[in-house]
mmCIF file of C-alpha atoms and ligand atoms in Angstrom:
data_model
loop_
_atom_site.group_PDB
_atom_site.id
_atom_site.type_symbol
_atom_site.label_atom_id
_atom_site.label_comp_id
_atom_site.label_asym_id
_atom_site.label_seq_id
_atom_site.Cartn_x
_atom_site.Cartn_y
_atom_site.Cartn_z
ATOM 1 C CA UNK A 293 -24.317 32.796 71.811
ATOM 2 C CA UNK A 294 -21.010 32.305 70.048
ATOM 3 C CA UNK A 295 -19.779 29.062 68.668
ATOM 4 C CA UNK A 296 -16.058 28.618 69.149
ATOM 5 C CA UNK A 297 -13.576 26.168 67.766
ATOM 6 C CA UNK A 298 -10.309 24.705 68.980
ATOM 7 C CA UNK A 299 -7.709 23.556 66.504
ATOM 8 C CA UNK A 300 -5.163 20.947 67.444
ATOM 9 C CA UNK A 301 -1.980 20.593 65.468
ATOM 10 C CA UNK A 302 0.327 17.627 65.634
ATOM 11 C CA UNK A 303 3.018 16.082 63.516
ATOM 12 C CA UNK A 304 2.890 12.515 62.314
ATOM 13 C CA UNK A 305 5.582 10.297 60.862
ATOM 14 C CA UNK A 306 5.969 6.585 60.308
ATOM 15 C CA UNK A 307 9.338 5.816 61.825
ATOM 16 C CA UNK A 308 11.916 6.968 64.379
ATOM 17 C CA UNK A 309 14.249 7.649 61.454
ATOM 18 C CA UNK A 310 12.344 10.888 60.791
ATOM 19 C CA UNK A 311 13.000 12.170 64.322
ATOM 20 C CA UNK A 312 15.865 14.295 65.611
ATOM 21 C CA UNK A 313 18.596 12.365 67.442
ATOM 22 C CA UNK A 314 17.334 13.650 70.817
ATOM 23 C CA UNK A 315 13.748 12.574 70.122
ATOM 24 C CA UNK A 316 14.829 9.211 68.731
ATOM 25 C CA UNK A 317 16.900 8.490 71.849
ATOM 26 C CA UNK A 318 13.943 9.468 74.037
ATOM 27 C CA UNK A 319 11.588 7.166 72.124
ATOM 28 C CA UNK A 320 14.108 4.327 72.339
ATOM 29 C CA UNK A 321 14.355 4.917 76.096
ATOM 30 C CA UNK A 322 10.555 4.738 76.408
ATOM 31 C CA UNK A 323 10.486 1.533 74.358
ATOM 32 C CA UNK A 324 13.201 0.021 76.568
ATOM 33 C CA UNK A 325 11.231 1.061 79.673
ATOM 34 C CA UNK A 326 8.269 -1.099 78.552
ATOM 35 C CA UNK A 327 10.427 -4.055 79.606
ATOM 36 C CA UNK A 328 10.231 -2.800 83.206
ATOM 37 C CA UNK A 329 6.439 -2.688 83.223
ATOM 38 C CA UNK A 330 4.783 -4.693 85.999
ATOM 39 C CA UNK A 331 1.485 -5.502 84.326
ATOM 40 C CA UNK A 332 0.409 -9.045 85.164
ATOM 41 C CA UNK A 333 -3.278 -8.066 85.068
ATOM 42 C CA UNK A 334 -3.539 -6.260 81.731
ATOM 43 C CA UNK A 335 -0.475 -7.552 79.905
ATOM 44 C CA UNK A 336 -0.204 -4.013 78.515
ATOM 45 C CA UNK A 337 3.358 -2.775 79.002
ATOM 46 C CA UNK A 338 3.766 1.000 78.844
ATOM 47 C CA UNK A 339 7.067 2.882 78.989
ATOM 48 C CA UNK A 340 7.635 6.614 79.341
ATOM 49 C CA UNK A 341 10.794 8.703 79.129
ATOM 50 C CA UNK A 342 11.016 12.336 80.205
ATOM 51 C CA UNK A 343 13.726 14.673 78.910
ATOM 52 C CA UNK A 344 14.500 17.333 81.493
ATOM 53 C CA UNK A 345 15.877 20.815 80.910
ATOM 54 C CA UNK A 346 19.023 19.773 82.805
ATOM 55 C CA UNK A 347 19.690 17.115 80.168
ATOM 56 C CA UNK A 348 18.666 14.144 82.323
ATOM 57 C CA UNK A 349 16.340 11.472 80.959
ATOM 58 C CA UNK A 350 14.050 9.826 83.515
ATOM 59 C CA UNK A 351 12.079 6.761 82.513
ATOM 60 C CA UNK A 352 9.259 4.781 84.072
ATOM 61 C CA UNK A 353 6.883 1.946 83.351
ATOM 62 C CA UNK A 354 3.336 1.156 84.453
ATOM 63 C CA UNK A 355 3.063 -0.615 87.796
ATOM 64 C CA UNK A 356 -0.081 -2.600 88.458
ATOM 65 C CA UNK A 357 -1.477 -3.961 91.704
ATOM 66 C CA UNK A 358 -3.984 -6.641 92.595
ATOM 67 C CA UNK A 359 -6.023 -3.818 94.141
ATOM 68 C CA UNK A 360 -6.422 -2.355 90.654
ATOM 69 C CA UNK A 361 -6.759 1.386 91.401
ATOM 70 C CA UNK A 362 -3.514 1.259 93.394
ATOM 71 C CA UNK A 363 -1.502 0.834 90.190
ATOM 72 C CA UNK A 364 0.061 3.720 88.316
ATOM 73 C CA UNK A 365 0.546 4.560 84.650
ATOM 74 C CA UNK A 366 4.009 4.742 83.118
ATOM 75 C CA UNK A 367 3.760 8.475 82.425
ATOM 76 C CA UNK A 368 2.963 9.403 86.032
ATOM 77 C CA UNK A 369 5.566 6.970 87.378
ATOM 78 C CA UNK A 370 8.179 8.771 85.266
ATOM 79 C CA UNK A 371 6.958 12.341 85.863
ATOM 80 C CA UNK A 372 6.552 11.922 89.633
ATOM 81 C CA UNK A 373 10.005 10.405 89.898
ATOM 82 C CA UNK A 374 11.438 13.197 87.734
ATOM 83 C CA UNK A 375 9.947 15.976 89.854
ATOM 84 C CA UNK A 376 10.774 14.166 93.094
ATOM 85 C CA UNK A 377 14.385 13.873 91.970
ATOM 86 C CA UNK A 378 14.809 17.271 90.278
ATOM 87 C CA UNK A 379 12.048 19.469 91.739
ATOM 88 C CA UNK A 380 10.907 22.245 89.427
ATOM 89 C CA UNK A 381 13.213 21.322 86.538
ATOM 90 C CA UNK A 382 11.214 21.696 83.306
ATOM 91 C CA UNK A 383 10.096 18.525 81.551
ATOM 92 C CA UNK A 384 10.806 19.391 77.937
ATOM 93 C CA UNK A 385 9.545 16.253 76.231
ATOM 94 C CA UNK A 386 7.854 13.029 77.262
ATOM 95 C CA UNK A 387 7.921 10.000 74.994
ATOM 96 C CA UNK A 388 5.437 7.167 75.466
ATOM 97 C CA UNK A 389 5.467 3.669 74.008
ATOM 98 C CA UNK A 390 3.477 0.502 74.622
ATOM 99 C CA UNK A 391 4.112 -3.174 74.019
ATOM 100 C CA UNK A 392 2.049 -6.331 74.176
ATOM 101 C CA UNK A 393 3.469 -9.857 74.250
ATOM 102 C CA UNK A 394 6.966 -8.445 73.900
ATOM 103 C CA UNK A 395 6.176 -6.478 70.728
ATOM 104 C CA UNK A 396 5.938 -2.721 70.393
ATOM 105 C CA UNK A 397 2.351 -1.775 69.496
ATOM 106 C CA UNK A 398 1.986 -0.653 65.883
ATOM 107 C CA UNK A 399 -0.161 2.339 66.773
ATOM 108 C CA UNK A 400 0.704 4.835 69.524
ATOM 109 C CA UNK A 401 -0.970 4.537 72.929
ATOM 110 C CA UNK A 402 -2.650 7.761 73.932
ATOM 111 C CA UNK A 403 -2.150 8.873 77.549
ATOM 112 C CA UNK A 404 -5.105 8.668 79.932
ATOM 113 C CA UNK A 405 -6.796 11.787 81.267
ATOM 114 C CA UNK A 406 -5.112 11.628 84.675
ATOM 115 C CA UNK A 407 -1.656 11.539 83.065
ATOM 116 C CA UNK A 408 -2.593 14.475 80.830
ATOM 117 C CA UNK A 409 -3.669 16.470 83.883
ATOM 118 C CA UNK A 410 -0.335 15.748 85.584
ATOM 119 C CA UNK A 411 1.546 16.743 82.418
ATOM 120 C CA UNK A 412 -0.452 19.973 82.346
ATOM 121 C CA UNK A 413 0.491 20.855 85.902
ATOM 122 C CA UNK A 414 4.207 20.300 85.360
ATOM 123 C CA UNK A 415 4.026 22.322 82.158
ATOM 124 C CA UNK A 416 2.393 25.194 84.079
ATOM 125 C CA UNK A 417 4.946 24.852 86.888
ATOM 126 C CA UNK A 418 7.817 25.134 84.419
ATOM 127 C CA UNK A 419 6.184 27.936 82.412
ATOM 128 C CA UNK A 420 7.398 26.157 79.315
ATOM 129 C CA UNK A 421 5.609 23.893 76.834
ATOM 130 C CA UNK A 422 6.049 20.155 77.294
ATOM 131 C CA UNK A 423 6.244 18.196 74.064
ATOM 132 C CA UNK A 424 4.649 14.762 73.865
ATOM 133 C CA UNK A 425 5.758 11.986 71.548
ATOM 134 C CA UNK A 426 3.440 9.005 71.175
ATOM 135 C CA UNK A 427 5.379 6.218 69.555
ATOM 136 C CA UNK A 428 4.123 3.118 67.781
ATOM 137 C CA UNK A 429 6.162 0.968 65.415
ATOM 138 C CA UNK A 430 4.090 2.150 62.419
ATOM 139 C CA UNK A 431 3.065 5.614 63.529
ATOM 140 C CA UNK A 432 4.553 8.381 65.672
ATOM 141 C CA UNK A 433 2.614 11.460 66.756
ATOM 142 C CA UNK A 434 4.259 14.600 68.119
ATOM 143 C CA UNK A 435 2.350 17.240 70.068
ATOM 144 C CA UNK A 436 4.093 20.527 70.852
ATOM 145 C CA UNK A 437 2.264 21.253 74.095
ATOM 146 C CA UNK A 438 0.022 19.526 76.621
ATOM 147 C CA UNK A 439 -2.858 21.863 75.733
ATOM 148 C CA UNK A 440 -3.102 20.067 72.402
ATOM 149 C CA UNK A 441 -3.952 16.838 74.219
ATOM 150 C CA UNK A 442 -5.906 18.400 77.056
ATOM 151 C CA UNK A 443 -7.654 21.682 76.377
ATOM 152 C CA UNK A 444 -9.491 23.363 79.261
ATOM 153 C CA UNK A 445 -7.370 21.767 81.960
ATOM 154 C CA UNK A 446 -8.416 22.184 85.564
ATOM 155 C CA UNK A 447 -6.328 25.074 86.840
ATOM 156 C CA UNK A 448 -8.860 27.093 88.811
ATOM 157 C CA UNK A 449 -7.129 26.797 92.216
ATOM 158 C CA UNK A 450 -4.694 29.640 91.642
HETATM 159 N N1 THU B 1928 -1.524 2.732 81.170
HETATM 160 C C1 THU B 1928 -0.433 3.542 81.203
HETATM 161 O O1 THU B 1928 0.618 3.190 81.730
HETATM 162 N N2 THU B 1928 -0.548 4.758 80.630
HETATM 163 C C2 THU B 1928 -1.695 5.261 80.092
HETATM 164 O O2 THU B 1928 -1.737 6.423 79.718
HETATM 165 C C3 THU B 1928 -2.883 4.418 79.960
HETATM 166 C C4 THU B 1928 -2.789 3.086 80.556
HETATM 167 C C5 THU B 1928 -1.421 1.430 81.821
HETATM 168 C C6 THU B 1928 -2.287 1.280 83.055
HETATM 169 C C7 THU B 1928 -2.473 -0.199 83.113
HETATM 170 O O3 THU B 1928 -1.372 -0.762 83.813
HETATM 171 C C8 THU B 1928 -2.414 -0.661 81.681
HETATM 172 O O4 THU B 1928 -1.845 0.412 80.949
HETATM 173 C C9 THU B 1928 -3.763 -1.005 81.076
HETATM 174 O O5 THU B 1928 -4.670 0.027 81.260
#
């Protein structure tokens, strides 16, 4: 038996001012997208912005439904729209932000497992790492690849 270990590296900073211009714009786009959340049931407004390799930025917000499981997270709304609009174009970075009662959450919201799985698939499809920026007003976390958020992804159907 061998015990193994996985190390996850990420970068943390406390404000958008520490980011590159591209990353800052992406975070601001995600924050703006929280305003387009349809979340009457949770009151939790999530925004996501995807930077594509062709330079486009696609954003999305969570969409809820009275039949709860029919709703969709902000990240998947944005990624599905991105790949439906520009099929196969690499998603270089996704920024995610969340707001409650009209205020950006202080701490970053971490994407759910289903969104991580979808990120993983698009990363594999592109053959290029997808960066993830989780943005709160007091803390920003940057992951260089989806594997750092979701090790051992399901990819057995090859
Ligand atoms: N939500 C997202 O949009 N992204 C996530 O990664 C986790 C949760 C949404 C779903 C639901 O509309 C609300 O946040 C509360 O769970």
